[in-house]
Short mmCIF file of C-alpha atoms and ligand atoms in Angstrom, two decimals:
data_model
loop_
_atom_site.label_atom_id
_atom_site.label_comp_id
_atom_site.label_asym_id
_atom_site.label_seq_id
_atom_site.Cartn_x
_atom_site.Cartn_y
_atom_site.Cartn_z
CA MET A 1 -40.74 -156.86 129.28
CA GLY A 2 -42.11 -157.21 125.79
CA LYS A 3 -39.17 -160.40 124.72
CA ASP A 4 -38.55 -160.22 121.13
CA VAL A 5 -36.18 -161.31 118.38
CA ILE A 6 -34.40 -158.34 116.31
CA ILE A 7 -32.39 -159.10 112.85
CA ALA A 8 -29.62 -157.43 112.79
CA CYS A 9 -30.35 -156.25 109.24
CA ASP A 10 -26.15 -155.75 108.14
CA PHE A 11 -26.52 -155.17 104.84
CA GLU A 12 -23.90 -152.34 103.27
CA SER A 13 -28.08 -151.04 100.84
CA ALA A 14 -31.08 -149.58 101.92
CA GLU A 15 -32.27 -151.76 97.87
CA LYS A 16 -30.16 -154.34 99.79
CA THR A 17 -31.82 -153.46 103.23
CA PHE A 18 -35.64 -153.44 101.94
CA ALA A 19 -34.72 -156.34 99.46
CA PHE A 20 -34.45 -158.99 102.13
CA LEU A 21 -37.14 -157.33 104.22
CA ASP A 22 -40.04 -157.52 101.46
CA LYS A 23 -39.10 -161.15 101.57
CA PHE A 24 -41.24 -160.71 105.18
CA THR A 25 -45.55 -160.33 103.39
CA ASP A 26 -47.06 -161.44 107.01
CA LYS A 27 -44.06 -159.80 109.58
CA LYS A 28 -42.54 -156.55 110.53
CA PRO A 29 -39.50 -157.94 112.45
CA PHE A 30 -38.40 -155.18 114.28
CA VAL A 31 -34.46 -154.70 113.58
CA LYS A 32 -30.89 -153.48 114.38
CA ILE A 33 -29.65 -150.63 111.96
CA GLY A 34 -26.02 -151.46 112.41
CA MET A 35 -22.88 -149.15 111.27
CA GLU A 36 -22.30 -150.43 108.05
CA LEU A 37 -26.17 -149.40 107.38
CA PHE A 38 -25.80 -145.79 108.81
CA TYR A 39 -22.36 -145.46 107.40
CA ALA A 40 -23.42 -146.53 103.79
CA GLU A 41 -27.06 -144.49 103.78
CA GLY A 42 -27.91 -142.27 106.47
CA PRO A 43 -30.77 -141.34 108.98
CA SER A 44 -32.73 -141.89 105.58
CA ILE A 45 -32.69 -145.83 106.64
CA VAL A 46 -34.08 -144.93 109.55
CA LYS A 47 -37.10 -143.25 108.80
CA GLU A 48 -37.92 -144.77 105.98
CA LEU A 49 -37.52 -148.47 108.11
CA LYS A 50 -39.33 -146.13 110.18
CA LYS A 51 -42.21 -145.53 107.47
CA ARG A 52 -42.38 -149.57 107.20
CA GLY A 53 -43.27 -149.92 110.34
CA HIS A 54 -40.14 -152.22 112.00
CA LYS A 55 -39.27 -151.22 115.44
CA ILE A 56 -35.30 -149.96 115.23
CA PHE A 57 -32.37 -150.34 117.79
CA LEU A 58 -30.19 -148.32 116.20
CA ASP A 59 -26.63 -150.13 117.21
CA LEU A 60 -24.30 -147.25 117.44
CA LYS A 61 -21.69 -148.52 120.30
CA LEU A 62 -21.17 -144.75 120.91
CA HIS A 63 -17.64 -144.48 122.79
CA ASP A 64 -16.57 -140.68 123.46
CA ILE A 65 -15.29 -138.30 125.55
CA PRO A 66 -19.27 -137.60 127.84
CA ASN A 67 -19.81 -134.09 125.31
CA THR A 68 -18.93 -135.55 122.41
CA VAL A 69 -22.02 -138.53 123.79
CA LYS A 70 -24.05 -136.43 124.92
CA LYS A 71 -24.32 -134.56 121.66
CA SER A 72 -24.42 -136.99 119.10
CA MET A 73 -26.96 -138.69 121.29
CA ALA A 74 -29.28 -135.58 120.96
CA VAL A 75 -29.36 -135.49 116.72
CA LEU A 76 -30.40 -139.39 117.48
CA SER A 77 -33.09 -138.53 119.73
CA ARG A 78 -34.92 -136.64 116.83
CA LEU A 79 -34.81 -140.17 115.07
CA ASP A 80 -37.36 -141.33 116.66
CA VAL A 81 -35.54 -145.53 117.35
CA ASP A 82 -36.82 -148.23 119.53
CA MET A 83 -33.57 -148.40 120.79
CA THR A 84 -30.26 -147.36 120.61
CA ASN A 85 -26.67 -148.29 123.01
CA LEU A 86 -22.98 -146.92 123.47
CA HIS A 87 -19.96 -148.62 124.99
CA ALA A 88 -20.10 -148.94 128.62
CA ALA A 89 -15.87 -148.96 128.79
CA GLY A 90 -17.15 -145.57 128.00
CA THR A 91 -17.28 -144.65 131.82
CA THR A 92 -20.32 -144.01 133.88
CA LYS A 93 -19.70 -140.26 133.41
CA MET A 94 -20.59 -140.88 129.87
CA MET A 95 -23.03 -142.79 130.17
CA GLN A 96 -24.77 -140.36 132.13
CA GLU A 97 -24.22 -137.96 129.95
CA ALA A 98 -25.55 -139.87 127.06
CA LEU A 99 -29.02 -140.28 128.99
CA VAL A 100 -29.02 -136.29 129.02
CA GLY A 101 -27.86 -136.30 125.43
CA LEU A 102 -31.09 -138.82 123.99
CA THR A 103 -33.65 -137.47 126.64
CA ARG A 104 -36.06 -135.18 124.73
CA PRO A 105 -37.88 -132.38 125.51
CA ASP A 106 -40.92 -133.49 126.51
CA GLY A 107 -38.72 -136.02 129.45
CA THR A 108 -40.07 -139.28 126.07
CA ARG A 109 -36.55 -141.45 125.68
CA PRO A 110 -35.77 -144.93 123.86
CA LEU A 111 -34.72 -147.70 125.49
CA LEU A 112 -30.48 -147.11 126.47
CA ILE A 113 -28.53 -150.15 126.07
CA ALA A 114 -24.77 -150.34 127.70
CA VAL A 115 -22.42 -152.73 125.78
CA THR A 116 -20.50 -154.79 127.80
CA GLN A 117 -17.97 -157.39 126.11
CA LEU A 118 -18.17 -157.72 122.30
CA THR A 119 -19.58 -161.55 122.15
CA SER A 120 -17.17 -161.35 120.15
CA THR A 121 -14.33 -160.88 122.54
CA ASP A 122 -13.27 -163.63 124.87
CA GLU A 123 -11.70 -163.87 128.56
CA ASP A 124 -7.94 -165.15 126.66
CA ALA A 125 -8.37 -162.23 123.88
CA MET A 126 -9.44 -159.85 127.45
CA ARG A 127 -6.16 -160.49 128.85
CA LYS A 128 -3.66 -161.06 125.87
CA ASP A 129 -5.14 -157.46 123.96
CA LEU A 130 -6.97 -155.32 126.60
CA LEU A 131 -4.44 -156.12 129.85
CA ILE A 132 -7.70 -156.85 131.88
CA ASP A 133 -7.30 -159.86 134.20
CA LYS A 134 -10.18 -160.51 136.14
CA PRO A 135 -12.39 -163.21 134.63
CA ILE A 136 -14.96 -162.17 131.90
CA ASP A 137 -17.63 -162.79 134.24
CA GLU A 138 -16.84 -160.31 136.75
CA VAL A 139 -16.28 -157.39 134.01
CA VAL A 140 -19.75 -157.95 131.84
CA MET A 141 -21.55 -157.47 135.78
CA HIS A 142 -19.47 -154.92 136.58
CA TYR A 143 -19.99 -152.96 133.73
CA ALA A 144 -23.59 -153.94 133.61
CA LYS A 145 -23.35 -152.28 137.66
CA ASN A 146 -21.74 -149.24 136.15
CA ALA A 147 -24.55 -148.60 133.28
CA GLN A 148 -27.43 -149.68 135.60
CA VAL A 149 -26.05 -146.57 138.52
CA ALA A 150 -25.98 -144.30 135.28
CA GLY A 151 -29.60 -145.08 134.81
CA LEU A 152 -29.24 -146.76 131.35
CA ASP A 153 -31.68 -149.63 130.58
CA GLY A 154 -30.08 -152.29 130.48
CA VAL A 155 -27.06 -154.64 128.31
CA VAL A 156 -25.65 -155.83 125.00
CA CYS A 157 -23.95 -159.31 126.58
CA SER A 158 -23.19 -162.83 125.51
CA PRO A 159 -27.32 -164.71 126.03
CA LEU A 160 -24.84 -166.92 128.99
CA GLU A 161 -24.61 -163.72 130.93
CA ALA A 162 -27.93 -163.30 130.61
CA GLY A 163 -29.56 -164.68 134.00
CA LYS A 164 -26.46 -163.76 136.18
CA VAL A 165 -27.46 -159.68 135.12
CA HIS A 166 -30.83 -160.46 136.39
CA GLU A 167 -29.28 -161.86 139.32
CA PHE A 168 -27.17 -158.52 139.79
CA CYS A 169 -29.34 -156.04 138.05
CA GLY A 170 -33.03 -157.54 139.03
CA LYS A 171 -34.80 -158.84 136.50
CA ASN A 172 -36.05 -155.85 134.92
CA PHE A 173 -33.26 -154.22 133.82
CA VAL A 174 -33.10 -155.38 130.23
CA THR A 175 -30.86 -157.78 128.19
CA VAL A 176 -30.05 -157.75 124.91
CA THR A 177 -27.57 -161.00 123.34
CA PRO A 178 -26.30 -161.19 119.92
CA GLY A 179 -23.85 -164.36 119.50
CA VAL A 180 -27.00 -166.73 119.18
CA ARG A 181 -26.81 -169.60 116.61
CA PHE A 182 -29.49 -172.98 115.78
CA ALA A 183 -27.98 -176.02 117.36
CA ASP A 184 -27.16 -176.92 113.54
CA GLY A 185 -24.85 -173.76 112.68
CA GLU A 186 -22.20 -171.75 111.96
CA VAL A 187 -20.62 -169.95 114.74
CA GLY A 188 -18.40 -167.73 112.66
CA ASP A 189 -16.75 -164.80 114.37
CA GLN A 190 -18.33 -164.94 116.97
CA LYS A 191 -16.90 -166.49 121.12
CA ARG A 192 -19.54 -167.03 123.01
CA VAL A 193 -22.69 -167.94 121.67
CA THR A 194 -25.89 -169.50 122.59
CA THR A 195 -29.21 -171.11 120.28
CA PRO A 196 -32.79 -169.23 121.01
CA ALA A 197 -33.69 -171.64 122.87
CA LYS A 198 -31.16 -171.73 125.85
CA ALA A 199 -31.06 -167.90 125.28
CA LYS A 200 -35.47 -168.03 126.33
CA GLU A 201 -34.23 -170.38 129.12
CA ILE A 202 -31.08 -168.58 130.67
CA GLY A 203 -34.10 -165.67 130.17
CA SER A 204 -32.55 -162.64 127.17
CA ASP A 205 -35.28 -160.33 127.19
CA TYR A 206 -34.15 -159.82 122.77
CA ILE A 207 -32.33 -161.91 120.86
CA VAL A 208 -30.42 -160.10 118.00
CA VAL A 209 -29.99 -162.31 115.07
CA GLY A 210 -27.90 -161.61 112.34
CA ARG A 211 -26.21 -163.98 109.67
CA PRO A 212 -28.62 -167.34 110.68
CA ILE A 213 -31.19 -165.68 109.27
CA THR A 214 -29.99 -162.67 106.52
CA ALA A 215 -27.44 -165.57 105.47
CA ALA A 216 -30.53 -168.33 105.35
CA GLU A 217 -31.94 -170.28 102.14
CA ASP A 218 -35.50 -169.02 103.32
CA PRO A 219 -34.47 -165.91 105.61
CA VAL A 220 -38.26 -165.84 107.43
CA LYS A 221 -38.83 -169.78 107.95
CA ALA A 222 -35.12 -168.77 110.25
CA TYR A 223 -36.71 -166.13 111.98
CA GLU A 224 -39.82 -167.48 112.81
CA ARG A 225 -37.33 -170.94 113.87
CA CYS A 226 -36.18 -168.28 116.16
CA LEU A 227 -39.52 -166.72 117.43
CA ASN A 228 -40.43 -170.13 118.02
CA GLU A 229 -37.21 -171.64 119.66
CA PHE A 230 -37.17 -168.12 121.79
CA ILE A 231 -40.98 -166.92 122.35
CA GLY A 232 -42.57 -170.46 121.86
O1 LIG B 301 -24.21 -162.18 112.16
P1 LIG B 301 -24.66 -162.05 113.32
O2 LIG B 301 -26.42 -162.88 114.26
O3 LIG B 301 -23.05 -162.84 114.07
O4 LIG B 301 -25.00 -160.91 114.11
C1 LIG B 301 -24.85 -159.91 116.46
C2 LIG B 301 -25.10 -158.39 115.53
O5 LIG B 301 -24.75 -158.72 116.57
C3 LIG B 301 -23.94 -157.62 114.30
O6 LIG B 301 -24.41 -156.89 113.73
C4 LIG B 301 -22.50 -157.10 116.24
O7 LIG B 301 -22.36 -155.92 115.44
C5 LIG B 301 -23.96 -156.80 116.47
N1 LIG B 301 -23.12 -157.00 118.69
C6 LIG B 301 -22.47 -158.13 118.68
N2 LIG B 301 -21.30 -157.93 119.27
C7 LIG B 301 -22.14 -157.43 120.94
C8 LIG B 301 -23.32 -155.68 120.15
C9 LIG B 301 -23.34 -156.02 119.27
O8 LIG B 301 -22.16 -159.28 117.72
N3 LIG B 301 -21.83 -157.47 121.99
#
C-alpha cells in the first residue's frame, strides 16, 4: 500500500483551489475534494484537477438507501477518481450495492473506503446524541469489519485507531486517517487527533490533512513537513 499525504482541499471555489495548488510548483499532491468544493463546482472540478495530474480522493460520504447509493456510485465511477467513500452506518447491504455501482464495465473501480465514526465525534457525543452505548473502539472495529465483509478496501478512521483496524482486518485493509495536527498546531473542531509522525508509527496508510496545510503561512512547507514526518 502506497503511503501518502492527502491534502483536504476544503475551498469554496475552483478559483481558490487553483490559487492554492499553484503554489506547489514541483509536486502534484494527492488531493481530497469534499462536499464544499464538489457542491460548488460539480464534476468539472474533478476533471480539471485530474487533467492537472493530481490523484483524487472524492470525499462525498454517501449514506442513503442501497439503490440510491448504487446508482450514485455508478455516476461517480465515470469521473475516474482514485478513491471515494461512504458511511459504514448505511449498513453492509448499502456498502455491497455501492461496490456494484462503482465497478466499471471493465471490472476496474476506484478504492472504496468507509467512514466509521467521524473524527469530530467522541464517545460522549456517540452516547448522548446517537444513543450508542458501546465503547467507540468497539463501534469503529465493528464498522470496519462490516466494510471488509462487504468487500470494501478500507476505512476512514482516526489515526489513533489505525493500528487496531490493521490488527482486526489485516494489514492490507487500507486506513485513511484525518484528524492530523502538528504537535505545535491548532486542533480546531477535531477531537481524536495525532501528529503525522505518530500516525506513521501507528500505521496509517494515508493521512488526510486540511487546515494544518491549507491555513498555513507557507502551505508548501507545511505539506513537506507532513511528508517528512509521515513518510520520512
Ligand atoms: O482541516 P482538517 O485537517 O481538520 O480536515 C480534515 C478533513 O477530513 C476534512 O475535509 C473533513 O471533512 C475530513 N474528514 C474528517 N473525519 C472523517 C472523515 C473525513 O475529518 N472521519
